Short mmCIF file of C-alpha atoms and ligand atoms in Angstrom, two decimals:
data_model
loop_
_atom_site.label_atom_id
_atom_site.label_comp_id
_atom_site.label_asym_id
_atom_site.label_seq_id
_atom_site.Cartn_x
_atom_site.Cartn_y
_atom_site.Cartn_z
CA UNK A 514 -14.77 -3.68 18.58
CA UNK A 515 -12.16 -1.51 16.41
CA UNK A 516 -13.40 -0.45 12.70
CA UNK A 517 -10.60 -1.85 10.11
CA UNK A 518 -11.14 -1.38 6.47
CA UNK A 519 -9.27 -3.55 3.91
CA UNK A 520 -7.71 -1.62 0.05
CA UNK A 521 -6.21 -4.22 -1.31
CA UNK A 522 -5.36 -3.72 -5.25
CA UNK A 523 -2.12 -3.43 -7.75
CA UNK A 524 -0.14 -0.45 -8.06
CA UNK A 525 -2.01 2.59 -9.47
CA UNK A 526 -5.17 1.76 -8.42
CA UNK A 527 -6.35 4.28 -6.81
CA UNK A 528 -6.40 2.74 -3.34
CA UNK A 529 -4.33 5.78 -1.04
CA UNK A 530 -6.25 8.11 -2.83
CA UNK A 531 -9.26 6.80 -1.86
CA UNK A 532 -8.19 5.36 1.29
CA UNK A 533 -7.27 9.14 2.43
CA UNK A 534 -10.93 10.34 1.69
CA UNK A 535 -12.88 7.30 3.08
CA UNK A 536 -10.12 7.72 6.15
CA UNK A 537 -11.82 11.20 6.34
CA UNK A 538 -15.48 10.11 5.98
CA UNK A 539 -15.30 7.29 8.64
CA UNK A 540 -12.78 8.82 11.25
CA UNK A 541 -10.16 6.56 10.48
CA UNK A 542 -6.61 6.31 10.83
CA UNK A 543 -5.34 5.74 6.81
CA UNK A 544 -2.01 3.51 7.09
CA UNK A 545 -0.19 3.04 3.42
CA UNK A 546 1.54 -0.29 3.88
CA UNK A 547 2.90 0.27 0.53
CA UNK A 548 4.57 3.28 2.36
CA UNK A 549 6.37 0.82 5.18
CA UNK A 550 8.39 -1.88 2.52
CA UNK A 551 8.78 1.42 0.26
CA UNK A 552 11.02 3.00 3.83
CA UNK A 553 12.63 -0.81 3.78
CA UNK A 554 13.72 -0.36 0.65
CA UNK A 555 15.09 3.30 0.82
CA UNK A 556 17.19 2.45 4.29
CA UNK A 557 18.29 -1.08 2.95
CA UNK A 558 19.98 1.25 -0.13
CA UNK A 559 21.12 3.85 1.94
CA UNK A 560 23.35 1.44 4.09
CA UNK A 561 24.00 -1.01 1.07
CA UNK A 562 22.18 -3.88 2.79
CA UNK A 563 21.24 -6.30 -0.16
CA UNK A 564 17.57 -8.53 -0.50
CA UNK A 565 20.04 -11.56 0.33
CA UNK A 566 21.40 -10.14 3.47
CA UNK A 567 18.08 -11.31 5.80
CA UNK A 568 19.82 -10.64 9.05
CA UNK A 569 21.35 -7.16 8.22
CA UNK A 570 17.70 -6.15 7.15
CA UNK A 571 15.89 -7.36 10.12
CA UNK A 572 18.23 -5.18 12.00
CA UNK A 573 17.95 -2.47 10.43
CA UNK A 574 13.93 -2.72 10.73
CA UNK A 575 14.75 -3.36 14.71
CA UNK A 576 15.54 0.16 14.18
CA UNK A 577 12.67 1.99 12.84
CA UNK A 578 9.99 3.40 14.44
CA UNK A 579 6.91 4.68 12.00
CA UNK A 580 4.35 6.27 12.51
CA UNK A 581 1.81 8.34 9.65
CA UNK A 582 1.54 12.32 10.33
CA UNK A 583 -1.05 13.81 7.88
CA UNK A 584 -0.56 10.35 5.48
CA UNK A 585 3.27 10.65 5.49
CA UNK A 586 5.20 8.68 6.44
CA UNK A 587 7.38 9.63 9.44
CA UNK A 588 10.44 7.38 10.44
CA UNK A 589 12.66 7.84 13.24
CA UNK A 590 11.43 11.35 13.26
CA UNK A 591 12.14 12.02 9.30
CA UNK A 592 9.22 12.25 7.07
CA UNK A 593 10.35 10.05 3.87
CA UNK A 594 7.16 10.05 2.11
CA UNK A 595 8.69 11.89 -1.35
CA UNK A 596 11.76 10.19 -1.16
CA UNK A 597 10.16 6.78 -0.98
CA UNK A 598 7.54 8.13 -3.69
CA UNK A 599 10.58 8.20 -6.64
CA UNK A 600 10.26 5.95 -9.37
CA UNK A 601 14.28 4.52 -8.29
CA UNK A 602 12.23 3.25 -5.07
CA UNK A 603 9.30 2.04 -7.31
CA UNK A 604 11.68 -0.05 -9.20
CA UNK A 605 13.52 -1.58 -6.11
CA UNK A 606 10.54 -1.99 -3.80
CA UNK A 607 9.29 -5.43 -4.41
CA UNK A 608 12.32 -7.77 -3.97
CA UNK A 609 12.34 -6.08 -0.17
CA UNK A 610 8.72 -6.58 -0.10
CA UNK A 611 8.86 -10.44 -1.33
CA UNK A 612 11.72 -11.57 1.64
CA UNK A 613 9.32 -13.59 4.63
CA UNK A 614 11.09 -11.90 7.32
CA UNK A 615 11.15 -8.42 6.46
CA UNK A 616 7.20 -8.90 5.89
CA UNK A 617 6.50 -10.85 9.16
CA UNK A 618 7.86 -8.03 10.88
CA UNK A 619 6.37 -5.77 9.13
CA UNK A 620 2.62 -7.47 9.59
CA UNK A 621 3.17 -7.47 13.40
CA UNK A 622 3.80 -3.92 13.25
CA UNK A 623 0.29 -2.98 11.11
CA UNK A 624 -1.54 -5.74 13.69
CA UNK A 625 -0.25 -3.81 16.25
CA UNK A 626 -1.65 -0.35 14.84
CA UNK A 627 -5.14 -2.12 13.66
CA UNK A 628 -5.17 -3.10 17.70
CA UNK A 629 -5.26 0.47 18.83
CA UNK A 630 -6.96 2.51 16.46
CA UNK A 631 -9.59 2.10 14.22
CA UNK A 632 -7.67 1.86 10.51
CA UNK A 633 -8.12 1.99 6.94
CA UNK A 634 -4.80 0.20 5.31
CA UNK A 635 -4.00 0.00 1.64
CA UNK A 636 -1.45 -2.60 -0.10
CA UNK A 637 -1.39 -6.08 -1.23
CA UNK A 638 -2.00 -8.81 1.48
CA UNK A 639 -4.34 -6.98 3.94
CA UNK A 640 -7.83 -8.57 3.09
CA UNK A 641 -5.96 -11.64 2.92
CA UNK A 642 -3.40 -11.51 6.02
CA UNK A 643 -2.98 -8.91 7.97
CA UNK A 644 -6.85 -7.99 8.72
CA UNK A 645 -8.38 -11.41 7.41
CA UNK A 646 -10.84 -10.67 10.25
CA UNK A 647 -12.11 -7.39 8.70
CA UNK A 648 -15.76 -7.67 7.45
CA UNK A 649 -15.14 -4.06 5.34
CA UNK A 650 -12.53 -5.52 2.76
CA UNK A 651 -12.39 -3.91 -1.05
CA UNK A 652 -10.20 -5.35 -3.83
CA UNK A 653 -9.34 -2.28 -6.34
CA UNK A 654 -8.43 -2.71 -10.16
CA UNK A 655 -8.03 -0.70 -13.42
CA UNK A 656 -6.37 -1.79 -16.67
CA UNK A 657 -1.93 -1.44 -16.69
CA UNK A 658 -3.03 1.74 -18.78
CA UNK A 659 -5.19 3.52 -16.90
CA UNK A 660 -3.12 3.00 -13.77
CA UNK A 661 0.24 3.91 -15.60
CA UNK A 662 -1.55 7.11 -16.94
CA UNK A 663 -2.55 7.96 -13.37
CA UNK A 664 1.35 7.57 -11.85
CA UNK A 665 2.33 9.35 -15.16
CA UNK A 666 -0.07 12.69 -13.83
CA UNK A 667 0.92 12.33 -10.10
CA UNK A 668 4.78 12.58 -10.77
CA UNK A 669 4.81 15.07 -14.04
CA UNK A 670 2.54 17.50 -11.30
CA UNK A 671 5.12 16.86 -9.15
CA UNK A 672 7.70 18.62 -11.72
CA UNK A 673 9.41 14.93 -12.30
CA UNK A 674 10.99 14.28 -15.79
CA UNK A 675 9.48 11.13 -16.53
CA UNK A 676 8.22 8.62 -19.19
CA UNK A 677 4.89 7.07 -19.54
CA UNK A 678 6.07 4.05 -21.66
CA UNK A 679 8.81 3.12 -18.94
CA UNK A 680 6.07 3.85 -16.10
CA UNK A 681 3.42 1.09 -17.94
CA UNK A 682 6.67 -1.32 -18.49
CA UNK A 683 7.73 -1.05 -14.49
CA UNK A 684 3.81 -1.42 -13.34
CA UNK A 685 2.99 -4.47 -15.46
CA UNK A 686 6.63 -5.75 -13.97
CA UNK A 687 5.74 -4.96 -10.40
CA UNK A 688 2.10 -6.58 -11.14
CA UNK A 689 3.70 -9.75 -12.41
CA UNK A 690 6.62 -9.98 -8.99
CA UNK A 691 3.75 -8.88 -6.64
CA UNK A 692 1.21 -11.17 -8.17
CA UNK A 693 3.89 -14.35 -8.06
CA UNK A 694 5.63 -14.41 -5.02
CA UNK A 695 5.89 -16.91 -2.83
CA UNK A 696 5.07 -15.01 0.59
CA UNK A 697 1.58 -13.26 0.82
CA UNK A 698 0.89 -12.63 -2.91
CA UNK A 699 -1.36 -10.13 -4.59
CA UNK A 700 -4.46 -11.78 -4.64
CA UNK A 701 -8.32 -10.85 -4.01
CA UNK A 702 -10.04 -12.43 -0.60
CA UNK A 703 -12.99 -13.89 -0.72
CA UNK A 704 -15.05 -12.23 0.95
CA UNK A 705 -13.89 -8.52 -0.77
CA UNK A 706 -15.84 -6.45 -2.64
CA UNK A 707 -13.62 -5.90 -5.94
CA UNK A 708 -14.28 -2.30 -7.71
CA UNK A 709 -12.82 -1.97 -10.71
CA UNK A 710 -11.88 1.61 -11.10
CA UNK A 711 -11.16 2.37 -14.96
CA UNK A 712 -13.81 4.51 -15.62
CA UNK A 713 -14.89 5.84 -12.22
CA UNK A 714 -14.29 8.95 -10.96
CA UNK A 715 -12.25 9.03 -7.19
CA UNK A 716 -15.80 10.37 -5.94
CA UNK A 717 -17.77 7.22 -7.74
CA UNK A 718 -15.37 4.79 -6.02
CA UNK A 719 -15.38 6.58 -2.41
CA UNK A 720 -19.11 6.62 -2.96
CA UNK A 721 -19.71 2.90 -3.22
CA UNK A 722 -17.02 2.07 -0.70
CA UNK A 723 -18.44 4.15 1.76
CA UNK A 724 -22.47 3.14 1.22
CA UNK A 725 -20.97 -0.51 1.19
CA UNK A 726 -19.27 0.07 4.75
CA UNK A 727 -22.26 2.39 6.06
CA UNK A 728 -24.54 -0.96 5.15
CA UNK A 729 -22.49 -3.63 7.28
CA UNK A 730 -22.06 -1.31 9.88
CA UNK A 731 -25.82 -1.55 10.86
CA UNK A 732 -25.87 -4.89 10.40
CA UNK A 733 -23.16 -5.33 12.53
O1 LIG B 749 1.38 0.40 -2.93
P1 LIG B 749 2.81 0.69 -3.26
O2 LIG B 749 3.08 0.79 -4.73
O3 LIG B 749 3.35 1.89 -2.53
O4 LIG B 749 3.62 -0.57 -2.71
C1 LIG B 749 5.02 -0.67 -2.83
C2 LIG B 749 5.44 -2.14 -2.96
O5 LIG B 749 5.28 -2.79 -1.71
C3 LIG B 749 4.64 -2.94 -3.99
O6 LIG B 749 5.46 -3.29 -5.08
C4 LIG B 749 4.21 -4.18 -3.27
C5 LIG B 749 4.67 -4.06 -1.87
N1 LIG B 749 3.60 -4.19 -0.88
C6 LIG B 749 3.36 -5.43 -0.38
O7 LIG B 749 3.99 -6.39 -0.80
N2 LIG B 749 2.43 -5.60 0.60
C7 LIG B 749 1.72 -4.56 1.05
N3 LIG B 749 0.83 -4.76 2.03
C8 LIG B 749 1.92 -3.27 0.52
C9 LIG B 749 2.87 -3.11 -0.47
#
């Protein structure tokens, strides 16, 4: 039976982070889902295809084919991964992410990965949807603040000119749209372990994720 591990958590929470590094630990293929709607989002813009034009956008998703190289995101040969890291995608992402059809398609596809090699996916519906099978799922939180301060670091290293204030505003937006929508909202499974990561360190976290999966797997 194929290892799949379930990050499920709001934006900011440390899940690729840690994701990467328990990817490492385990073996594991890491797949950011987040990383997928973020390259639906980026194309849809590129060729003007609006969140009300479903047939234009399944189309265009006909056309992809993604894969991750070192945690990037390749498609169609191109690796988007800091152009679908800019805030303008940030701000955009969830009305692609919120249309049925672009996420059935898009489900099928991480299935389809989780059937061939043993995974570790972050994003919003995976303890819930697309592994509901998955006896390793974790559910990661940490106050709008701390998870706005975090983005805030990770794109001023990057040499971006941007604002904290505006960066809180747009998470506790994205929270709220991610949280509410109709198809596959943001929402804890059952059966996940939730971590809340305010005051942990990265190594803290990856520490009790990784004795919590080394414990099932010998029960297992
Ligand atoms: O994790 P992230 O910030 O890169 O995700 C980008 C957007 O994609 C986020 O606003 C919610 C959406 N998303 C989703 O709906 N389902 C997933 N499995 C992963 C991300």
């Amino acid at each position: 039976m194929r290892l799949s591990v379930a990050i499920d958590g709001p934006a900011g929470a440390g899940k690729s982070t840690i994701a990467k590094l328990v990817a490492k630990e385990f073996d594991l293929m890491y797949i950011n889902t987040g990383a997928m709607y973020r390259a639906v989002a980026l194309k849809a813009e590129e060729n003007n295809i609006g969140d009300k034009d479903i047939d234009a956008l399944c189309s265009l998703i006909s056309t992809f084919e993604m894969k991750f190289e070192n945690d990037d995101l390749i498609l169609n040969g191109e690796n988007i991964q800091d152009r679908i890291t800019m805030p303008e995608i940030s701000k955009i992402v969830s009305k692609y992410a919120s249309i049925k059809e672009v996420r059935e398609i898009l489900v099928k596809l991480q299935r389809e990965m989780s059937n061939k090699f043993d995974v570790i996916m972050d994003g919003r519906d995976i303890g819930t949807v697309v592994l509901k099978d998955s006896k390793f799922k974790f559910f990661l939180t940490a106050t709008p603040e701390a998870r706005a301060e975090r983005r805030y670091k990770e794109l001023t290293n990057r040499g971006l000119d941007v604002d904290y204030s505006t960066i809180l505003e747009d998470i506790i937006k994205r929270d709220y749209l991610d949280s509410n929508r109709e198809v596959d909202p943001l929402k804890k499974a059952d059966d996940a372990i939730e971590v809340d990561t305010t005051k942990l360190s990265i190594n803290e976290v990856v520490k009790e994720i990784s004795l919590s999966i080394k414990k099932n797997l010998s029960v297992l």
